[in-house]
Coordinates of C-alpha atoms and ligand atoms in Angstrom, one line a residue:
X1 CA 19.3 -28.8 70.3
X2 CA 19.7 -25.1 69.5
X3 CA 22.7 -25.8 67.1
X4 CA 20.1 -28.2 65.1
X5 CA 17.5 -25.5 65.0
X6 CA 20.6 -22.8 64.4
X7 CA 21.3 -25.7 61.0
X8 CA 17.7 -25.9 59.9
X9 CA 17.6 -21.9 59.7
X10 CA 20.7 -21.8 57.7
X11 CA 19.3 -24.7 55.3
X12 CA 15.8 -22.7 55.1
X13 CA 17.3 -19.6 54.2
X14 CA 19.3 -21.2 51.5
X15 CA 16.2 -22.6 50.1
X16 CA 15.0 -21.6 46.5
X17 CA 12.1 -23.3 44.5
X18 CA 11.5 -23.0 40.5
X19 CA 8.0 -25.0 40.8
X20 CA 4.9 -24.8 43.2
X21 CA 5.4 -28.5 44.1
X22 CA 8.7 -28.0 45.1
X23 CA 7.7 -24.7 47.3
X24 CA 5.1 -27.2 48.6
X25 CA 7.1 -29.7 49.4
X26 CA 9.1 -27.8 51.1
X27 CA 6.3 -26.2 53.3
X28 CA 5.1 -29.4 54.7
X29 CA 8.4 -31.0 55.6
X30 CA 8.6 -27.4 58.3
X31 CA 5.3 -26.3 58.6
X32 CA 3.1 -29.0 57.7
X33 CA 1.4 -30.9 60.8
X34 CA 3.5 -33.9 61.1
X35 CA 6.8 -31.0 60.2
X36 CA 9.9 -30.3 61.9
X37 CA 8.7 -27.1 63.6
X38 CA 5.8 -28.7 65.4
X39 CA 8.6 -31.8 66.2
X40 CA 10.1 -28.9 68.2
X41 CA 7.7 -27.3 69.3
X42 CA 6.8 -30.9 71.3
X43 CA 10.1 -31.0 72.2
X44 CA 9.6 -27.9 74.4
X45 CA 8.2 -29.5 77.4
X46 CA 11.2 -31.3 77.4
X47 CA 13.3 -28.5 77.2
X48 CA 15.0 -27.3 80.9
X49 CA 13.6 -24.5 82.7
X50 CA 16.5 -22.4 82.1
X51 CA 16.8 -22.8 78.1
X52 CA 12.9 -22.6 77.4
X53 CA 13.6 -19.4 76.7
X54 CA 16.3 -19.3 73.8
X55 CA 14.6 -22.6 73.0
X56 CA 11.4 -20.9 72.0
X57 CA 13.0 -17.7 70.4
X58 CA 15.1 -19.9 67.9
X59 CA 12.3 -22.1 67.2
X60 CA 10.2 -18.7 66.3
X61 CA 13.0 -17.7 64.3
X62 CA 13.2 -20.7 62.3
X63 CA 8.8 -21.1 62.0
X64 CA 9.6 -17.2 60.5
X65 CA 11.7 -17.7 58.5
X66 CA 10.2 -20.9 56.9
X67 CA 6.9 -18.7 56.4
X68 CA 8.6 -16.0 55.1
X69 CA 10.6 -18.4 52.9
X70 CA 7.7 -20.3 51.4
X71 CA 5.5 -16.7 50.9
X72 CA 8.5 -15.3 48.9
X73 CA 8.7 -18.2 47.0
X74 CA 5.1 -18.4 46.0
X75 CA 5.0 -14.4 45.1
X76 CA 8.0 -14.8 42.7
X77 CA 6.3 -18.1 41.2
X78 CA 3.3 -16.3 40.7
X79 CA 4.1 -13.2 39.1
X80 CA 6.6 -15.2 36.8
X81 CA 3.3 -17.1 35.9
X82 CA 1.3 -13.6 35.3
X83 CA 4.0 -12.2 33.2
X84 CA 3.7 -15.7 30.9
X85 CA 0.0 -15.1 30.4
X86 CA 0.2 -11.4 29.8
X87 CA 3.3 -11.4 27.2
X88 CA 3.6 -14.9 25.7
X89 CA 7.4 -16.4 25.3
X90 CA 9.0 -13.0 25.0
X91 CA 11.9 -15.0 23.0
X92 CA 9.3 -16.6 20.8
X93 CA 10.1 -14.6 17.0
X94 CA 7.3 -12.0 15.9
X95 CA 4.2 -13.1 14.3
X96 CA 4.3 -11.6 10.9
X97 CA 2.2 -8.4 9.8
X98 CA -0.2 -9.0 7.6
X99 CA 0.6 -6.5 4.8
X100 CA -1.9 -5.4 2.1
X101 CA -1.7 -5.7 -1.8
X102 CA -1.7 -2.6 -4.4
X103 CA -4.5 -2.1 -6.5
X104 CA -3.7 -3.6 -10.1
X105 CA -4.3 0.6 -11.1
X106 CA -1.8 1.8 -8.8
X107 CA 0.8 -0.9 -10.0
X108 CA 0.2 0.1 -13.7
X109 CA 0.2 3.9 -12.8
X110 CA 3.3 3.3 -10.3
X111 CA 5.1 1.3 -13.9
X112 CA 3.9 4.2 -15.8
X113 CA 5.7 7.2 -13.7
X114 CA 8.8 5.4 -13.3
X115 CA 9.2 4.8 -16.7
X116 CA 8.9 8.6 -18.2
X117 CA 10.5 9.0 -14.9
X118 CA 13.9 7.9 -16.0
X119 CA 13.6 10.3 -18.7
X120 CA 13.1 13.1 -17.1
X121 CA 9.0 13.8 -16.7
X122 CA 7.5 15.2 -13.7
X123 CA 4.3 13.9 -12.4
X124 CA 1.4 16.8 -12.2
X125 CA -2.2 16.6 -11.0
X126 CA -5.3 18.8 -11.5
X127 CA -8.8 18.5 -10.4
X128 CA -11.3 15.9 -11.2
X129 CA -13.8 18.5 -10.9
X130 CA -13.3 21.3 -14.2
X131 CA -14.3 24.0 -15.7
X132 CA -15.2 24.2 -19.8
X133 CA -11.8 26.2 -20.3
X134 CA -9.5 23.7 -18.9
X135 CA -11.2 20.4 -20.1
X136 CA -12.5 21.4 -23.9
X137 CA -12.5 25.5 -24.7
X138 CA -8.6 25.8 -24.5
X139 CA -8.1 22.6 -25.6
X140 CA -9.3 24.0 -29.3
X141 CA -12.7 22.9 -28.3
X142 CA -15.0 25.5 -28.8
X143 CA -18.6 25.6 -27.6
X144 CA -20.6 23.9 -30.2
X145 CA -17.6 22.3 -31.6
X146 CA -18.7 18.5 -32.6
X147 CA -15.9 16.8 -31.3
X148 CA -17.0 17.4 -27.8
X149 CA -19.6 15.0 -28.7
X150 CA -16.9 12.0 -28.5
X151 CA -16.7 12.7 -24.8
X152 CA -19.9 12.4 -22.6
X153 CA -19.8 14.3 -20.4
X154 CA -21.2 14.7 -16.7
X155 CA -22.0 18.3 -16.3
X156 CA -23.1 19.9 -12.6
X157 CA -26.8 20.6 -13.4
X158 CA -27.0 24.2 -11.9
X159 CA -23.5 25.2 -13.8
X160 CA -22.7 24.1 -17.5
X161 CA -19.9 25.8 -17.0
X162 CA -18.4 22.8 -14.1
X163 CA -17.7 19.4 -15.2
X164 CA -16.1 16.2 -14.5
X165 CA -13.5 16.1 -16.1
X166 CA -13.8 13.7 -19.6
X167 CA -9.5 13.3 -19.5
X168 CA -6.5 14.1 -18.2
X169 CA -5.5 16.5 -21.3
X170 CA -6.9 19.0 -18.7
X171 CA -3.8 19.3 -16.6
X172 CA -1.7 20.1 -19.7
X173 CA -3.4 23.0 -20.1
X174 CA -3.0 23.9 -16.4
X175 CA 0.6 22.7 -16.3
X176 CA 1.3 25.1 -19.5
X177 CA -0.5 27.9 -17.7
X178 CA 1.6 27.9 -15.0
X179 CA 5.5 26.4 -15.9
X180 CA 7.3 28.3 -18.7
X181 CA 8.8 25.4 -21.3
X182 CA 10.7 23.2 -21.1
X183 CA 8.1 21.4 -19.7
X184 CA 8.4 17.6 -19.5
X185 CA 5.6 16.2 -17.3
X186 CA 3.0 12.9 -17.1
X187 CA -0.6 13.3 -15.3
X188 CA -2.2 10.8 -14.2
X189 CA -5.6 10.8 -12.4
X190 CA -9.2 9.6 -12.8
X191 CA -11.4 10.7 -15.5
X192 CA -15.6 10.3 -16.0
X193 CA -17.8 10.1 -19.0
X194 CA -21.7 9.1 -19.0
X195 CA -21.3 6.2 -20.4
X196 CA -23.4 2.9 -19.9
X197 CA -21.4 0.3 -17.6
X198 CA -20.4 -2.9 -19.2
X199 CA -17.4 -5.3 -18.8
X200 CA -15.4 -3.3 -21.2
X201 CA -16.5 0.4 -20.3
X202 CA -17.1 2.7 -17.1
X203 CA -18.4 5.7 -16.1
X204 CA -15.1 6.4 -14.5
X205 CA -11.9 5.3 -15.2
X206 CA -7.7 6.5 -15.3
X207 CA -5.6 8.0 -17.8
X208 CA -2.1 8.8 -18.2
X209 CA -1.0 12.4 -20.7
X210 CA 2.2 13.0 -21.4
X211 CA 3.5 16.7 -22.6
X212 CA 6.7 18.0 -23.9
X213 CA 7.2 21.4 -24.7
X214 CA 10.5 22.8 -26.1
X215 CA 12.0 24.5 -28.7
X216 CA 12.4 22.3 -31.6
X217 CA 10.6 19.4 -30.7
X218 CA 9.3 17.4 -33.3
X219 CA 7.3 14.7 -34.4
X220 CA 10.6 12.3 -34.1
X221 CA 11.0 12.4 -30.4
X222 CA 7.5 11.6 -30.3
X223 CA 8.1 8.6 -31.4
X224 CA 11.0 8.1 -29.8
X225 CA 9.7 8.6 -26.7
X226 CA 7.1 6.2 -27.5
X227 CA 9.3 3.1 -28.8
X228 CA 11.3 3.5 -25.6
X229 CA 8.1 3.3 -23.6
X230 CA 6.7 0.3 -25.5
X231 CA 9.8 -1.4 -24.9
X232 CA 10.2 -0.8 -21.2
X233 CA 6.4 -1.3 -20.1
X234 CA 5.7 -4.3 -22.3
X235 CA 9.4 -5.6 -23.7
X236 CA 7.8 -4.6 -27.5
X237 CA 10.2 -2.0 -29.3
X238 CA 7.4 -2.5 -32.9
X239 CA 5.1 0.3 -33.2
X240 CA 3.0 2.1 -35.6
X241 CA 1.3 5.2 -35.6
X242 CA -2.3 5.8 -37.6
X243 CA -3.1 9.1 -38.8
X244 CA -6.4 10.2 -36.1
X245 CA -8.1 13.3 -35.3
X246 CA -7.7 15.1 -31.6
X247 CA -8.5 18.6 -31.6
X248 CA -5.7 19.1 -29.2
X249 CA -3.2 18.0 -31.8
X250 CA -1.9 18.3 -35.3
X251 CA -0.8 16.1 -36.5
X252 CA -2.6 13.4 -34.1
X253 CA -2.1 9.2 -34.2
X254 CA -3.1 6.1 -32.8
X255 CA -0.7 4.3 -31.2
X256 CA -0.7 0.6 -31.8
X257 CA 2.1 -1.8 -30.4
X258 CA 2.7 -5.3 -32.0
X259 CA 2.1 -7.7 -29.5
X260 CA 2.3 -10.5 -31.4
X261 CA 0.5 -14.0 -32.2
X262 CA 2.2 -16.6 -30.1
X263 CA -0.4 -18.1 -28.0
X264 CA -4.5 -18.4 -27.7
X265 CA -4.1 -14.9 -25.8
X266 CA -2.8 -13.3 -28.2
X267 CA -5.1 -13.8 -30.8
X268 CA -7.8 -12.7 -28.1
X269 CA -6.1 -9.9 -27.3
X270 CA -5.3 -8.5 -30.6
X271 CA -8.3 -10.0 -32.2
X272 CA -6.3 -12.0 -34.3
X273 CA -4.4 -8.8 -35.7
X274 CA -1.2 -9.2 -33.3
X275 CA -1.6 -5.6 -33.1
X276 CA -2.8 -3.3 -30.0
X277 CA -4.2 0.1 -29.8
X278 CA -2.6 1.6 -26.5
X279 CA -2.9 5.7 -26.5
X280 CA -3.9 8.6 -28.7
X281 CA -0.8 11.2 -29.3
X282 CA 0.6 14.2 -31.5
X283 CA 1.9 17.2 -31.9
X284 CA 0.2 19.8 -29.7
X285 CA -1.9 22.4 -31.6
X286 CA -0.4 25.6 -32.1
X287 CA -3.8 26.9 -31.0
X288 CA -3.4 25.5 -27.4
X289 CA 0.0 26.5 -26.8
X290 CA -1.1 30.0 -27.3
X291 CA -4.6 29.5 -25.6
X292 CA -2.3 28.1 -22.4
X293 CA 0.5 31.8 -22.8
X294 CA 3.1 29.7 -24.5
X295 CA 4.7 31.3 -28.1
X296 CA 4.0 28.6 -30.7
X297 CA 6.6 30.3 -33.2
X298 CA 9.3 29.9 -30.3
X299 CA 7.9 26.5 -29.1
X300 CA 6.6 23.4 -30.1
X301 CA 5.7 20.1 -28.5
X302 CA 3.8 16.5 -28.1
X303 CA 1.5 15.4 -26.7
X304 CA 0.1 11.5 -25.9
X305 CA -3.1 10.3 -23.1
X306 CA -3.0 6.8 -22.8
X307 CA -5.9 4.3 -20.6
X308 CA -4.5 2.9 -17.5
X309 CA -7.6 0.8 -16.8
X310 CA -7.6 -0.9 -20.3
X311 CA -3.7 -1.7 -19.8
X312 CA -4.0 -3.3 -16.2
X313 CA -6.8 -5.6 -18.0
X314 CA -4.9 -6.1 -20.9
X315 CA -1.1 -7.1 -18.6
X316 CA -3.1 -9.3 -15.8
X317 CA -5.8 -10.5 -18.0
X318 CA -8.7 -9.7 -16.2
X319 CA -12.1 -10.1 -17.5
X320 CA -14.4 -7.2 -16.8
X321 CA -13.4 -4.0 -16.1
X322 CA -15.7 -3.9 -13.4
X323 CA -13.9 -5.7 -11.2
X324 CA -11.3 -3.0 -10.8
X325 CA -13.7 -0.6 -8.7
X326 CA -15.7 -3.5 -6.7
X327 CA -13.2 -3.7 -4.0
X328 CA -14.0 -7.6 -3.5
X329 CA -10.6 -8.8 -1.2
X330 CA -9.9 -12.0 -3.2
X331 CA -9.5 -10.3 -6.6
X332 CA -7.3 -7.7 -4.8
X333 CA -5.2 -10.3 -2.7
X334 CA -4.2 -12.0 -6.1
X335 CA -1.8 -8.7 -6.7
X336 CA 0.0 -9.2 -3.8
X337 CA 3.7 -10.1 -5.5
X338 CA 3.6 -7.1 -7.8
X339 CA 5.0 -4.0 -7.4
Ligands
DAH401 N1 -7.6 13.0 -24.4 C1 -7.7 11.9 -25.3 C2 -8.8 11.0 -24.8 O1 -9.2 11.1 -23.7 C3 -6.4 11.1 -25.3 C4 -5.3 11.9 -26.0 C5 -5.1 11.9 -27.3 C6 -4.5 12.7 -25.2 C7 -4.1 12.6 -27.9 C8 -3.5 13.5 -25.8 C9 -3.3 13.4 -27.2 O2 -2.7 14.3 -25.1 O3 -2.3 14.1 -27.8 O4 -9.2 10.2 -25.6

């Protein structure tokens, strides 16, 4: 009788369970009413006198170690359950992360740098909020001179002299304040004028200059430079340049870029002319270089400030330029495969 009990411990402590109903299962055939513990324990009375003793502390033993068996069991079970809930299949593969789209802007801007990038510009900054010298006086603007008329500007009511600034031709005259030539840098950054808000204008919006200072530089390279940017921003090498007036530069031009008639767009587009108007440019004025500490009978340069706004509407055909500054999530999820 104590060798069967001796067995059943042996078999108990071998015991391992991967589901409660097996653990259960396994609890009633020992410990459940009609089990084999309580089958020994009514054995006992029939147990001699002189084995009661090592009877009943083997059948102890084997009640034990069933409980502790079936406890041990259950814990593991259990804590293998609360791992599931906490931490999912750990195996399973990763959700993916939702990732964000650039703003149409920033993808122009981005195509913008990296193309006078690879011919060796610099990008500079400067402040959105200017003073007169930086955005108009050293930029052969005088006070009173009527050209600053073609630029409306938002002045800071208690100071004339602080301004938004009306375009980026402001940090040229920073950048040649501080860098001696050769000075080959792009600036990009916001710009405001008063202006009424429709679909095709803002009261804010972006702009791209472009300086190059050297000795010897000429008209040429400016158009050099220009043909190979055509080319690599829009895959069109035709250009022409219209005679134009900037105080900043002399001579000055309009750049156009011959986009061509081949479809509905096109004609839209262009306005039927195949032709596009993309950035103002020319040769810095003697008078700024000097205004800004730089020689003009040692040095010469151009200069070009192009509209990044206009561009992104013109390259993803958007409507309204309105739409770039309204933050509404399904116009901005559209940009999602570009750069
Ligand atoms: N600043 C001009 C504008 O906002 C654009 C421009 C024209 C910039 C000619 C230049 C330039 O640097 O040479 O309309």
């Amino acid at each position: 009788m104590i060798d069967k009990i001796k067995e059943h411990i042996a078999e108990v402590e071998k015991f391992t369970a991967e589901t409660a109903e097996t653990v259960e299962s396994f609890r009633i055939k020992y410990l459940g009413k009609k089990g084999i513990l309580n089958d020994f324990f009514a054995e006992f009375k029939n147990v001699p006198n002189e084995q009661k003793k090592e009877f009943g502390q083997a059948v102890n033993q084997l009640k034990k170690a069933a409980e502790d068996k079936v406890n041990s069991i259950k814990e593991l079970l259990e804590s293998k359950e609360e791992d599931k809930g906490l931490y999912g299949d750990l195996t399973r593969p990763a959700e993916p992360i939702q990732l964000g789209s650039r703003h149409p802007i920033s993808i122009v801007k981005n195509q913008i740098i990296d193309i006078f990038s690879r011919i060796g510009f610099n990008v500079s900054e400067g402040p959105e909020i200017e003073d007169d010298w930086h955005n108009f006086t050293a930029l052969n603007l005088p006070e009173y001179h009527p050209a600053r008329d073609m630029q409306d500007t938002f002045f800071i009511q208690t100071d004339p002299d602080i301004l938004l600034r009306t375009h980026t031709s402001s940090v040229q005259v920073r950048y040649m304040e501080e860098n001696k030539p050769p000075i080959r840098t792009i600036s990009p950054g916001r710009v405001y004028r008063n202006e009424a808000i429709s679909a095709r204008s803002h009261c804010f919006f972006h702009q791209v200059e472009g300086l190059y200072i050297d000795k010897g530089v000429s008209f040429a390279d400016l158009k050099q430079t220009l043909q190979y940017f055509t080319t690599e921003m829009f895959g069109k090498s035709k250009i022409r340049l219209r005679p134009s007036y900037f105080p900043f530069t002399e001579p000055s031009a309009e750049v156009d870029v011959y986009w061509g008639l081949n479809n509905e767009i096109d004609y839209r587009i262009t306005k039927g002319t195949g032709w596009l108007e993309i950035m103002g440019c020319g040769m810095v004025d003697p008078n700024v270089l000097d205004n800004c500490g730089i020689d003009s009978k040692e040095y010469s340069g151009f200069a070009f400030g192009m509209g990044i706004d206009r561009i992104a509407l013109l390259l993803h055909q958007i409507p309204d330029i309105r739409m770039l500054s309204e933050n509404d999530i399904r116009f901005l999820e559209q940009f999602k495969s570009a750069l």
